[in-house]
Short mmCIF file of C-alpha atoms and ligand atoms in Angstrom, two decimals:
data_model
loop_
_atom_site.label_atom_id
_atom_site.label_comp_id
_atom_site.label_asym_id
_atom_site.label_seq_id
_atom_site.Cartn_x
_atom_site.Cartn_y
_atom_site.Cartn_z
CA UNK A 1 0.00 0.00 0.00
CA UNK A 2 2.75 2.56 0.87
CA UNK A 3 2.96 4.90 -2.12
CA UNK A 4 4.31 8.29 -3.11
CA UNK A 5 2.72 10.06 -6.07
CA UNK A 6 4.16 12.98 -8.01
CA UNK A 7 1.36 15.10 -9.45
CA UNK A 8 -1.57 17.41 -8.80
CA UNK A 9 -3.56 15.70 -6.07
CA UNK A 10 -6.83 16.31 -7.89
CA UNK A 11 -5.63 14.32 -10.85
CA UNK A 12 -4.00 11.62 -8.71
CA UNK A 13 -7.09 11.23 -6.51
CA UNK A 14 -9.38 10.93 -9.50
CA UNK A 15 -7.31 8.92 -11.94
CA UNK A 16 -4.30 7.27 -10.42
CA UNK A 17 -4.91 6.23 -6.87
CA UNK A 18 -5.61 2.52 -7.05
CA UNK A 19 -7.85 2.40 -4.03
CA UNK A 20 -11.58 2.02 -3.68
CA UNK A 21 -13.76 4.91 -2.48
CA UNK A 22 -14.13 4.94 1.30
CA UNK A 23 -10.87 3.12 1.99
CA UNK A 24 -8.76 5.68 3.83
CA UNK A 25 -8.84 5.88 7.64
CA UNK A 26 -7.26 9.28 8.14
CA UNK A 27 -6.54 12.24 5.86
CA UNK A 28 -4.34 15.14 6.90
CA UNK A 29 -3.65 17.95 4.46
CA UNK A 30 -1.51 21.02 4.77
CA UNK A 31 -2.12 22.79 1.46
CA UNK A 32 -0.54 26.08 0.44
CA UNK A 33 -2.21 28.78 2.53
CA UNK A 34 -3.03 31.37 -0.11
CA UNK A 35 -0.58 33.62 1.64
CA UNK A 36 0.24 35.40 -1.63
CA UNK A 37 3.90 34.76 -1.36
CA UNK A 38 6.21 32.10 -2.59
CA UNK A 39 7.95 29.85 -0.16
CA UNK A 40 11.61 29.88 -0.84
CA UNK A 41 14.10 27.31 0.24
CA UNK A 42 17.28 29.10 0.95
CA UNK A 43 20.33 27.29 -0.12
CA UNK A 44 22.75 27.05 2.71
CA UNK A 45 25.43 29.02 0.93
CA UNK A 46 25.70 32.66 1.86
CA UNK A 47 28.22 33.28 -0.89
CA UNK A 48 25.92 32.29 -3.69
CA UNK A 49 22.75 33.61 -2.02
CA UNK A 50 20.64 31.67 -4.37
CA UNK A 51 17.17 30.49 -3.75
CA UNK A 52 14.59 28.36 -5.42
CA UNK A 53 10.88 28.33 -5.55
CA UNK A 54 9.66 25.15 -3.94
CA UNK A 55 6.14 25.77 -5.01
CA UNK A 56 3.80 28.57 -5.95
CA UNK A 57 1.04 29.08 -3.46
CA UNK A 58 -0.67 31.86 -5.30
CA UNK A 59 -3.26 29.88 -7.16
CA UNK A 60 -4.60 32.29 -9.71
CA UNK A 61 -7.86 32.65 -11.57
CA UNK A 62 -6.34 30.51 -14.30
CA UNK A 63 -8.51 27.38 -14.77
CA UNK A 64 -10.98 28.40 -12.04
CA UNK A 65 -13.71 28.73 -14.69
CA UNK A 66 -13.31 25.06 -15.63
CA UNK A 67 -13.48 24.05 -11.97
CA UNK A 68 -16.73 25.95 -11.46
CA UNK A 69 -18.24 24.27 -14.52
CA UNK A 70 -17.17 20.93 -13.09
CA UNK A 71 -18.89 21.69 -9.79
CA UNK A 72 -21.96 22.65 -11.74
CA UNK A 73 -22.00 19.35 -13.62
CA UNK A 74 -21.54 17.27 -10.47
CA UNK A 75 -24.56 19.07 -8.96
CA UNK A 76 -22.93 20.74 -6.01
CA UNK A 77 -25.47 23.54 -5.91
CA UNK A 78 -24.86 24.39 -2.27
CA UNK A 79 -21.13 24.71 -2.83
CA UNK A 80 -21.58 26.70 -6.00
CA UNK A 81 -23.80 29.21 -4.21
CA UNK A 82 -21.29 29.48 -1.39
CA UNK A 83 -18.36 30.04 -3.75
CA UNK A 84 -20.24 32.56 -5.84
CA UNK A 85 -20.93 34.55 -2.67
CA UNK A 86 -17.20 34.59 -1.93
CA UNK A 87 -16.46 35.87 -5.42
CA UNK A 88 -18.03 39.14 -4.33
CA UNK A 89 -17.15 39.39 -0.67
CA UNK A 90 -13.68 37.81 -0.66
CA UNK A 91 -12.32 37.97 -4.21
CA UNK A 92 -8.77 37.52 -2.90
CA UNK A 93 -9.49 33.96 -1.75
CA UNK A 94 -12.06 33.00 -4.37
CA UNK A 95 -9.72 31.14 -6.81
CA UNK A 96 -8.03 29.38 -3.90
CA UNK A 97 -11.35 28.26 -2.45
CA UNK A 98 -12.57 26.92 -5.78
CA UNK A 99 -9.41 24.84 -6.21
CA UNK A 100 -9.55 23.59 -2.62
CA UNK A 101 -13.25 22.72 -2.86
CA UNK A 102 -12.74 20.28 -5.72
CA UNK A 103 -9.95 18.58 -3.82
CA UNK A 104 -11.86 18.41 -0.53
CA UNK A 105 -14.77 16.74 -2.37
CA UNK A 106 -12.42 14.05 -3.73
CA UNK A 107 -10.79 13.52 -0.35
CA UNK A 108 -14.17 13.15 1.33
CA UNK A 109 -15.00 10.38 -1.18
CA UNK A 110 -11.87 8.45 -0.26
CA UNK A 111 -12.53 8.53 3.48
CA UNK A 112 -13.91 5.45 5.28
CA UNK A 113 -17.18 5.69 7.19
CA UNK A 114 -15.15 5.72 10.43
CA UNK A 115 -12.51 8.07 9.03
CA UNK A 116 -11.30 11.54 10.02
CA UNK A 117 -10.08 14.56 8.07
CA UNK A 118 -7.68 17.21 9.35
CA UNK A 119 -7.15 20.38 7.33
CA UNK A 120 -4.16 22.44 8.41
CA UNK A 121 -4.45 26.10 7.44
CA UNK A 122 -3.97 29.54 8.92
CA UNK A 123 -6.33 32.32 9.96
CA UNK A 124 -6.12 33.98 6.53
CA UNK A 125 -8.24 31.20 5.02
CA UNK A 126 -9.48 28.97 7.87
CA UNK A 127 -12.88 30.67 8.25
CA UNK A 128 -13.62 30.32 4.52
CA UNK A 129 -12.37 26.73 4.37
CA UNK A 130 -14.52 25.81 7.36
CA UNK A 131 -17.67 26.78 5.46
CA UNK A 132 -16.54 24.63 2.52
CA UNK A 133 -15.87 21.68 4.84
CA UNK A 134 -19.26 22.19 6.52
CA UNK A 135 -20.90 21.92 3.10
CA UNK A 136 -18.87 18.83 2.05
CA UNK A 137 -18.80 16.90 5.35
CA UNK A 138 -21.98 18.22 6.91
CA UNK A 139 -21.80 20.73 9.78
CA UNK A 140 -22.69 18.01 12.28
CA UNK A 141 -19.44 16.24 11.43
CA UNK A 142 -17.30 19.20 12.44
CA UNK A 143 -15.38 18.06 15.53
CA UNK A 144 -12.72 20.60 16.46
CA UNK A 145 -10.95 23.73 15.44
CA UNK A 146 -7.50 23.07 16.84
CA UNK A 147 -5.30 26.07 17.47
CA UNK A 148 -1.66 25.17 17.17
CA UNK A 149 0.67 27.79 18.57
CA UNK A 150 3.53 27.52 16.10
CA UNK A 151 6.14 29.46 17.90
CA UNK A 152 6.88 30.90 21.32
CA UNK A 153 8.32 33.99 19.58
CA UNK A 154 6.10 36.95 19.02
CA UNK A 155 7.60 38.12 15.72
CA UNK A 156 9.23 41.42 14.85
CA UNK A 157 7.97 44.67 16.36
CA UNK A 158 6.94 45.70 12.83
CA UNK A 159 4.68 42.65 12.48
CA UNK A 160 3.11 43.55 15.85
CA UNK A 161 2.44 47.16 14.99
CA UNK A 162 -1.15 47.95 15.99
CA UNK A 163 -2.09 44.27 16.31
CA UNK A 164 -1.16 41.15 18.24
CA UNK A 165 1.42 38.71 16.90
CA UNK A 166 0.09 36.13 14.45
CA UNK A 167 1.67 33.00 15.79
CA UNK A 168 -0.83 30.19 15.42
CA UNK A 169 -2.19 27.90 12.74
CA UNK A 170 -5.64 26.35 12.62
CA UNK A 171 -6.31 22.65 12.13
CA UNK A 172 -9.92 21.91 11.20
CA UNK A 173 -10.98 18.42 12.26
CA UNK A 174 -13.98 16.77 10.56
CA UNK A 175 -15.20 13.19 10.47
CA UNK A 176 -17.12 11.29 7.85
CA UNK A 177 -19.79 10.22 10.35
CA UNK A 178 -20.39 10.23 14.08
CA UNK A 179 -18.94 6.81 14.88
CA UNK A 180 -15.20 7.25 14.32
CA UNK A 181 -11.84 5.80 15.27
CA UNK A 182 -10.66 7.75 18.32
CA UNK A 183 -7.88 7.20 20.85
CA UNK A 184 -7.73 10.05 23.36
CA UNK A 185 -4.32 11.68 22.96
CA UNK A 186 -2.04 11.88 25.94
CA UNK A 187 0.53 14.50 26.76
CA UNK A 188 3.67 14.78 28.85
CA UNK A 189 3.13 15.10 32.56
CA UNK A 190 3.58 18.49 34.15
CA UNK A 191 6.80 19.09 36.11
CA UNK A 192 4.70 19.29 39.27
CA UNK A 193 3.29 15.82 38.65
CA UNK A 194 6.70 14.36 37.74
CA UNK A 195 8.06 15.46 41.13
CA UNK A 196 5.85 12.81 42.76
CA UNK A 197 7.93 10.00 41.23
CA UNK A 198 10.70 10.48 43.77
CA UNK A 199 11.54 6.87 44.66
CA UNK A 200 13.64 4.61 42.52
CA UNK A 201 14.45 0.91 42.27
CA UNK A 202 15.87 -1.24 39.49
CA UNK A 203 12.64 -0.86 37.46
CA UNK A 204 12.93 2.94 37.46
CA UNK A 205 11.30 5.91 39.19
CA UNK A 206 8.02 5.31 41.00
CA UNK A 207 5.49 6.99 43.23
CA UNK A 208 3.57 5.41 46.10
CA UNK A 209 -0.15 5.02 45.42
CA UNK A 210 -2.59 3.92 48.07
CA UNK A 211 -4.20 0.53 47.40
CA UNK A 212 -7.89 1.19 48.00
CA UNK A 213 -10.25 -1.57 46.88
CA UNK A 214 -8.60 -4.68 45.52
CA UNK A 215 -9.09 -8.41 45.08
CA UNK A 216 -6.91 -11.06 46.70
CA UNK A 217 -5.66 -11.86 43.18
CA UNK A 218 -4.46 -8.28 42.63
CA UNK A 219 -2.84 -8.24 46.06
CA UNK A 220 -0.97 -11.51 45.38
CA UNK A 221 0.16 -10.32 41.94
CA UNK A 222 1.52 -7.03 43.30
CA UNK A 223 3.30 -8.90 46.07
CA UNK A 224 4.87 -11.46 43.72
CA UNK A 225 6.08 -8.62 41.46
CA UNK A 226 7.59 -6.82 44.44
CA UNK A 227 5.37 -3.79 43.90
CA UNK A 228 3.64 -3.86 47.26
CA UNK A 229 4.62 -1.44 50.04
CA UNK A 230 3.68 -2.53 53.56
CA UNK A 231 2.02 0.10 55.78
CA UNK A 232 4.22 1.63 58.46
CA UNK A 233 1.44 1.60 61.05
CA UNK A 234 -0.42 -1.56 61.83
CA UNK A 235 -3.94 -1.55 60.35
CA UNK A 236 -3.15 1.17 57.81
CA UNK A 237 -3.60 0.62 54.07
CA UNK A 238 -1.04 -0.92 51.72
CA UNK A 239 0.44 1.13 48.90
CA UNK A 240 1.90 0.00 45.60
CA UNK A 241 4.67 1.24 43.34
CA UNK A 242 3.41 3.09 40.28
CA UNK A 243 6.28 3.35 37.80
CA UNK A 244 6.76 6.42 35.60
CA UNK A 245 7.91 4.38 32.58
CA UNK A 246 4.65 2.38 32.66
CA UNK A 247 2.39 5.43 32.74
CA UNK A 248 0.66 6.55 29.59
CA UNK A 249 0.74 10.29 30.16
CA UNK A 250 -2.19 12.45 31.06
CA UNK A 251 -5.14 12.86 28.72
CA UNK A 252 -5.06 15.86 26.41
CA UNK A 253 -8.00 18.03 27.31
CA UNK A 254 -7.38 21.08 25.12
CA UNK A 255 -8.03 22.07 21.53
CA UNK A 256 -5.36 24.72 21.95
CA UNK A 257 -1.98 23.08 21.50
CA UNK A 258 0.88 24.97 23.06
CA UNK A 259 3.28 22.13 23.67
CA UNK A 260 4.57 21.41 20.15
CA UNK A 261 7.00 23.97 18.81
CA UNK A 262 7.74 24.72 15.19
CA UNK A 263 11.09 23.23 14.19
CA UNK A 264 13.91 25.51 15.16
CA UNK A 265 16.47 26.37 12.47
CA UNK A 266 18.99 23.85 13.80
CA UNK A 267 16.59 21.02 14.69
CA UNK A 268 17.92 17.59 13.68
CA UNK A 269 14.57 16.83 12.08
CA UNK A 270 14.77 19.85 9.80
CA UNK A 271 15.21 19.12 6.10
CA UNK A 272 15.22 22.65 4.71
CA UNK A 273 11.68 22.40 3.28
CA UNK A 274 10.06 25.79 3.85
CA UNK A 275 6.81 24.68 5.48
CA UNK A 276 7.93 21.47 7.16
CA UNK A 277 5.71 20.65 10.15
CA UNK A 278 7.01 18.98 13.32
CA UNK A 279 6.71 15.22 13.34
CA UNK A 280 5.31 15.37 16.89
CA UNK A 281 2.23 17.21 15.58
CA UNK A 282 1.50 14.49 13.03
CA UNK A 283 2.21 11.75 15.56
CA UNK A 284 -0.45 13.19 17.86
CA UNK A 285 -3.04 13.37 15.07
CA UNK A 286 -2.24 9.90 13.69
CA UNK A 287 -2.31 8.24 17.11
CA UNK A 288 -5.63 9.92 17.96
CA UNK A 289 -7.47 9.09 14.75
CA UNK A 290 -6.08 5.76 13.56
CA UNK A 291 -4.81 2.40 14.71
CA UNK A 292 -1.83 0.31 13.62
CA UNK A 293 -2.23 -0.95 10.04
CA UNK A 294 -4.72 1.82 9.08
CA UNK A 295 -4.32 3.84 5.88
CA UNK A 296 -3.17 7.47 6.19
CA UNK A 297 -3.30 9.88 3.24
CA UNK A 298 -1.61 13.26 2.82
CA UNK A 299 -2.46 14.88 -0.53
CA UNK A 300 -0.08 17.87 -0.10
CA UNK A 301 2.67 15.98 1.62
CA UNK A 302 5.64 18.38 1.19
CA UNK A 303 8.79 16.81 2.57
CA UNK A 304 6.81 13.91 4.04
CA UNK A 305 6.18 14.64 7.71
CA UNK A 306 2.91 12.67 7.65
CA UNK A 307 4.54 9.83 5.72
CA UNK A 308 7.43 9.67 8.17
CA UNK A 309 5.13 9.73 11.23
CA UNK A 310 2.85 7.06 9.69
CA UNK A 311 5.82 4.82 8.92
CA UNK A 312 7.16 5.11 12.46
CA UNK A 313 3.73 4.33 13.95
CA UNK A 314 3.23 1.25 11.73
CA UNK A 315 0.42 2.67 9.64
CA UNK A 316 0.09 2.31 5.87
CA UNK A 317 0.52 5.57 3.99
CA UNK A 318 -0.07 7.44 0.73
CA UNK A 319 1.68 10.74 -0.01
CA UNK A 320 1.00 13.05 -2.96
CA UNK A 321 2.90 16.19 -3.95
CA UNK A 322 3.17 18.23 -7.11
CA UNK A 323 6.86 19.11 -6.67
CA UNK A 324 9.53 16.62 -7.78
CA UNK A 325 11.81 18.16 -5.17
CA UNK A 326 9.37 17.13 -2.42
CA UNK A 327 9.15 13.52 -3.61
CA UNK A 328 12.89 13.30 -3.84
CA UNK A 329 13.33 14.69 -0.31
CA UNK A 330 10.83 12.16 1.08
CA UNK A 331 12.66 9.22 -0.50
CA UNK A 332 15.84 10.40 1.09
CA UNK A 333 14.16 11.20 4.42
CA UNK A 334 12.73 7.68 4.67
CA UNK A 335 15.99 6.02 3.66
CA UNK A 336 18.03 8.10 6.09
CA UNK A 337 15.58 7.74 8.97
CA UNK A 338 14.75 4.05 8.80
CA UNK A 339 17.70 2.51 6.97
CA UNK A 340 17.19 -1.25 6.85
CA UNK A 341 13.97 -1.03 8.90
CA UNK A 342 12.19 0.75 6.05
CA UNK A 343 9.19 -1.14 4.68
CA UNK A 344 8.50 -1.41 0.94
CA UNK A 345 7.03 1.57 -0.87
CA UNK A 346 6.39 2.57 -4.47
CA UNK A 347 6.90 5.88 -6.21
CA UNK A 348 4.43 6.76 -8.98
CA UNK A 349 4.40 9.61 -11.48
CA UNK A 350 8.14 10.22 -11.56
CA UNK A 351 9.90 9.19 -14.77
CA UNK A 352 11.09 5.59 -14.75
CA UNK A 353 12.62 5.46 -18.25
CA UNK A 354 13.75 7.73 -21.06
CA UNK A 355 10.30 7.88 -22.69
CA UNK A 356 8.50 8.94 -19.48
CA UNK A 357 11.21 11.52 -18.73
CA UNK A 358 10.77 13.01 -22.22
CA UNK A 359 7.02 13.08 -21.63
CA UNK A 360 7.58 15.04 -18.44
CA UNK A 361 9.80 17.51 -20.34
CA UNK A 362 7.09 17.96 -22.96
CA UNK A 363 4.45 18.58 -20.26
CA UNK A 364 6.53 20.75 -17.98
CA UNK A 365 10.20 21.55 -18.71
CA UNK A 366 10.70 23.00 -15.23
CA UNK A 367 9.42 19.87 -13.53
CA UNK A 368 11.70 17.81 -15.80
CA UNK A 369 14.70 19.91 -14.80
CA UNK A 370 13.77 19.74 -11.13
CA UNK A 371 13.19 15.99 -11.30
CA UNK A 372 16.54 15.18 -12.91
CA UNK A 373 18.56 17.41 -10.63
CA UNK A 374 16.88 16.13 -7.49
CA UNK A 375 17.36 12.51 -8.64
CA UNK A 376 21.07 13.30 -8.54
CA UNK A 377 20.52 15.08 -5.22
CA UNK A 378 21.43 18.44 -6.68
CA UNK A 379 19.90 21.69 -5.50
CA UNK A 380 17.82 23.20 -8.35
CA UNK A 381 18.26 26.96 -8.53
CA UNK A 382 15.81 28.01 -11.22
CA UNK A 383 12.71 25.87 -10.81
CA UNK A 384 9.60 27.71 -11.88
CA UNK A 385 11.37 30.79 -13.18
CA UNK A 386 10.06 31.05 -16.69
CA UNK A 387 12.71 31.73 -19.31
CA UNK A 388 15.49 31.37 -16.76
CA UNK A 389 18.03 29.48 -18.75
CA UNK A 390 21.03 31.70 -18.25
CA UNK A 391 23.73 30.72 -15.86
CA UNK A 392 23.11 27.43 -14.15
CA UNK A 393 20.18 25.24 -13.18
CA UNK A 394 21.60 23.45 -10.17
CA UNK A 395 24.41 23.38 -7.64
CA UNK A 396 25.90 20.34 -5.97
CA UNK A 397 28.29 20.26 -3.03
CA UNK A 398 30.65 17.38 -2.36
CA UNK A 399 33.19 16.49 0.27
CA UNK A 400 36.63 15.51 -0.94
CA UNK A 401 37.74 12.16 0.56
CA UNK A 402 40.14 12.31 3.52
CA UNK A 403 39.70 16.08 3.88
CA UNK A 404 37.05 18.51 4.94
CA UNK A 405 37.32 20.37 1.66
CA UNK A 406 33.95 21.06 0.01
CA UNK A 407 33.78 21.49 -3.76
CA UNK A 408 30.99 23.15 -5.73
CA UNK A 409 29.69 21.79 -9.00
CA UNK A 410 27.51 23.76 -11.43
CA UNK A 411 24.79 21.83 -13.29
CA UNK A 412 23.07 22.77 -16.52
CA UNK A 413 20.03 20.81 -17.80
CA UNK A 414 19.02 20.81 -21.47
CA UNK A 415 15.81 19.26 -22.76
CA UNK A 416 16.10 20.68 -26.29
CA UNK A 417 18.87 20.38 -28.89
CA UNK A 418 22.41 21.00 -27.66
CA UNK A 419 25.43 22.48 -29.38
CA UNK A 420 29.02 23.46 -28.81
CA UNK A 421 28.18 26.87 -27.42
CA UNK A 422 26.38 25.21 -24.50
CA UNK A 423 29.72 23.82 -23.34
CA UNK A 424 31.33 27.24 -23.82
CA UNK A 425 28.57 28.79 -21.69
CA UNK A 426 29.01 26.20 -18.94
CA UNK A 427 32.79 26.67 -18.93
CA UNK A 428 32.25 30.43 -18.74
CA UNK A 429 29.93 30.14 -15.73
CA UNK A 430 32.31 27.76 -13.96
CA UNK A 431 35.21 30.16 -14.43
CA UNK A 432 33.25 33.30 -13.64
CA UNK A 433 31.36 32.11 -10.58
CA UNK A 434 34.24 30.05 -9.22
CA UNK A 435 32.69 26.63 -9.39
CA UNK A 436 35.14 23.77 -9.23
CA UNK A 437 33.48 21.73 -11.96
CA UNK A 438 30.57 21.82 -14.38
CA UNK A 439 28.10 19.13 -15.56
CA UNK A 440 25.81 19.26 -18.56
CA UNK A 441 22.74 17.01 -18.35
CA UNK A 442 21.17 16.62 -21.76
CA UNK A 443 18.20 14.81 -23.21
CA UNK A 444 19.86 14.73 -26.66
CA UNK A 445 23.25 13.26 -27.52
CA UNK A 446 26.09 15.79 -27.49
CA UNK A 447 27.76 16.64 -30.82
CA UNK A 448 31.38 15.59 -31.50
CA UNK A 449 32.73 19.14 -31.05
CA UNK A 450 30.98 19.25 -27.67
CA UNK A 451 32.56 15.99 -26.58
CA UNK A 452 35.95 17.18 -27.78
CA UNK A 453 35.69 20.44 -25.83
CA UNK A 454 34.67 18.60 -22.68
CA UNK A 455 37.48 16.05 -22.85
CA UNK A 456 40.04 18.70 -23.64
CA UNK A 457 39.07 20.83 -20.65
CA UNK A 458 41.63 20.69 -17.83
CA UNK A 459 41.23 18.37 -14.84
CA UNK A 460 40.16 19.68 -11.47
CA UNK A 461 42.80 18.82 -8.91
CA UNK A 462 41.03 18.50 -5.59
CA UNK A 463 43.30 17.34 -2.74
CA UNK A 464 45.31 14.26 -1.77
CA UNK A 465 45.73 13.37 -5.46
CA UNK A 466 41.98 13.25 -6.19
CA UNK A 467 41.36 14.56 -9.70
CA UNK A 468 38.05 14.97 -11.54
CA UNK A 469 37.12 16.15 -15.06
CA UNK A 470 36.43 19.89 -15.04
CA UNK A 471 33.51 19.47 -17.47
CA UNK A 472 31.32 16.38 -17.81
CA UNK A 473 28.32 15.50 -19.96
CA UNK A 474 25.59 12.97 -19.16
CA UNK A 475 22.71 12.10 -21.46
CA UNK A 476 19.25 10.97 -20.38
CA UNK A 477 19.91 7.54 -21.89
CA UNK A 478 23.17 7.25 -19.93
CA UNK A 479 21.39 8.28 -16.73
CA UNK A 480 18.83 5.50 -17.14
CA UNK A 481 21.52 2.97 -18.04
CA UNK A 482 23.08 3.65 -14.62
CA UNK A 483 26.10 5.73 -15.67
CA UNK A 484 27.67 7.58 -12.74
CA UNK A 485 29.21 11.02 -12.92
CA UNK A 486 32.86 11.17 -11.96
CA UNK A 487 32.40 13.28 -8.81
CA UNK A 488 33.43 12.82 -5.17
CA UNK A 489 31.23 10.11 -3.61
CA UNK A 490 30.12 12.15 -0.63
CA UNK A 491 27.30 14.41 -1.89
CA UNK A 492 26.43 16.79 0.95
CA UNK A 493 24.05 19.04 -0.96
CA UNK A 494 21.01 18.17 1.12
CA UNK A 495 21.20 17.74 4.84
CA UNK A 496 20.20 14.23 5.79
CA UNK A 497 17.45 13.31 8.29
CA UNK A 498 18.64 11.90 11.59
CA UNK A 499 18.63 8.10 11.54
CA UNK A 500 16.34 6.94 14.32
CA UNK A 501 14.92 3.63 13.13
CA UNK A 502 11.40 2.54 14.00
CA UNK A 503 10.10 3.46 17.41
CA UNK A 504 13.04 5.82 17.81
CA UNK A 505 12.59 9.24 19.32
CA UNK A 506 12.47 12.22 17.00
CA UNK A 507 10.83 15.10 18.74
CA UNK A 508 8.34 12.70 20.33
CA UNK A 509 5.87 13.88 22.93
CA UNK A 510 6.61 11.59 25.79
C1 SAM B 1 2.53 23.60 3.11
S1 SAM B 1 3.36 22.42 2.12
C2 SAM B 1 3.19 20.92 2.99
C3 SAM B 1 4.26 20.73 4.03
C4 SAM B 1 4.18 19.38 4.73
N1 SAM B 1 3.09 19.30 5.66
C5 SAM B 1 5.50 19.05 5.45
O1 SAM B 1 5.50 18.91 6.69
O2 SAM B 1 6.53 18.98 4.78
C6 SAM B 1 2.26 22.27 0.79
C7 SAM B 1 2.69 21.31 -0.30
O3 SAM B 1 1.64 21.19 -1.25
C8 SAM B 1 2.22 20.94 -2.51
N2 SAM B 1 1.19 21.24 -3.52
C9 SAM B 1 0.78 22.45 -3.96
N3 SAM B 1 -0.21 22.29 -4.85
C10 SAM B 1 -0.43 20.94 -4.95
C11 SAM B 1 -1.34 20.14 -5.69
N4 SAM B 1 -2.22 20.71 -6.51
N5 SAM B 1 -1.29 18.79 -5.55
C12 SAM B 1 -0.39 18.22 -4.70
N6 SAM B 1 0.50 18.93 -3.99
C13 SAM B 1 0.47 20.27 -4.10
C14 SAM B 1 3.45 21.81 -2.55
O4 SAM B 1 4.40 21.34 -3.47
C15 SAM B 1 3.93 21.72 -1.10
O5 SAM B 1 4.91 20.72 -0.97
#
């Protein structure tokens, strides 16, 4: 069951997901928030100061007309009326709401009768989205509006001018019906409560709890396990040892969550994805609304926080994202986190051979570029920038063996015809911007003059006698036949997730 899909979730949900309707136990989505800004992933290289667009969250009026017609044909009169009202009173969110509505309808269809739906958003759109969810799920199936305080910081004084800091997100919680899977979440004990566990033996810390009503069987069991504490005074009651490591935590009784912080910039868990959510947040939601073996779906899965949490909690999972970069990060995150413990999973929608890669290029050259670079674990610098074909498309960083010297490699991706001047341009960029090497990735075969220029270029002398070709060329066919670039083995371009294995602690709650 475990699957990652590259693509627009609407299309994947309708046409590609090989599951029956009503077969998902829990859906969590964290779609772009309509915040009218692009999320940028900053490359950790102050010198280059380059950045890439991970995804556009400004869904425009483009294609909204088609979506409205679709809603009309599937007889969603209530929703159509609602959306039309927003066209007048909230034109800034109207296109976003139309796009989200179609997707929420599809997600609702996939949910089991006992299933739950969590929609993570922020106060700029939460009140509008709630009305859409009320119409799709039925207002009686609204369960909670969870306020998650993202950060203990109150923002800059400018952002607080004449208003309070905006430091929380909203998570709307709906269910398909009334009878749902639910395990009351527990939270860490307060410091006050922990102080009561002041005794210790070889089993760990314990507190003394008075034994009130009990059967002879319970008494004998406690005695045989050496948990019984005899009363000091004759005739007084027995106590027993209640161990901290056997306690479940106290029940969560709030829909305002203050105890899970946003990832700090140096958190081990952090992968550099701009809107990455803490794993502890997803663990809480998954534990509350599913059981082991259940199916969890995230249709806007980003760098895979839901997928990672589901894997660690032994649930089945499905992740969908439109950005090749996200899918690539998730593959790496899972591999790095679980190593040999990682269960089987499939990746759909990413090119698997030359023909499907060419198809991707024909559909979306930027996605093709992003896909190929991220397959090689190279940071793509120009994704989404229309017409940006000057300079370079990607940057890789590698560690030279036996030294702590880091080298920088410039990457250029070409989907169309290539010629000699492309090598000249790459050599120019390498020299000008002080890259150590340059790589041309090309769909078409290079010409003979190109090959000659590349082989005649000088070698890059790294350190300790390690030499590499200054300019290299790799074709799409060579990539799929398994050819390796001649670069240092240790690619450090993306920071790796901390390896914890299953059941390991990674920002857990208890
Ligand atoms: C806010 S981020 C999700 C972050 C995620 N919760 C995490 O912890 O990494 C939203 C994601 O939605 C993806 N996205 C945007 N439009 C999409 C669409 N139509 N279908 C699928 N994914 C989409 C973006 O690429 C982005 O990764």
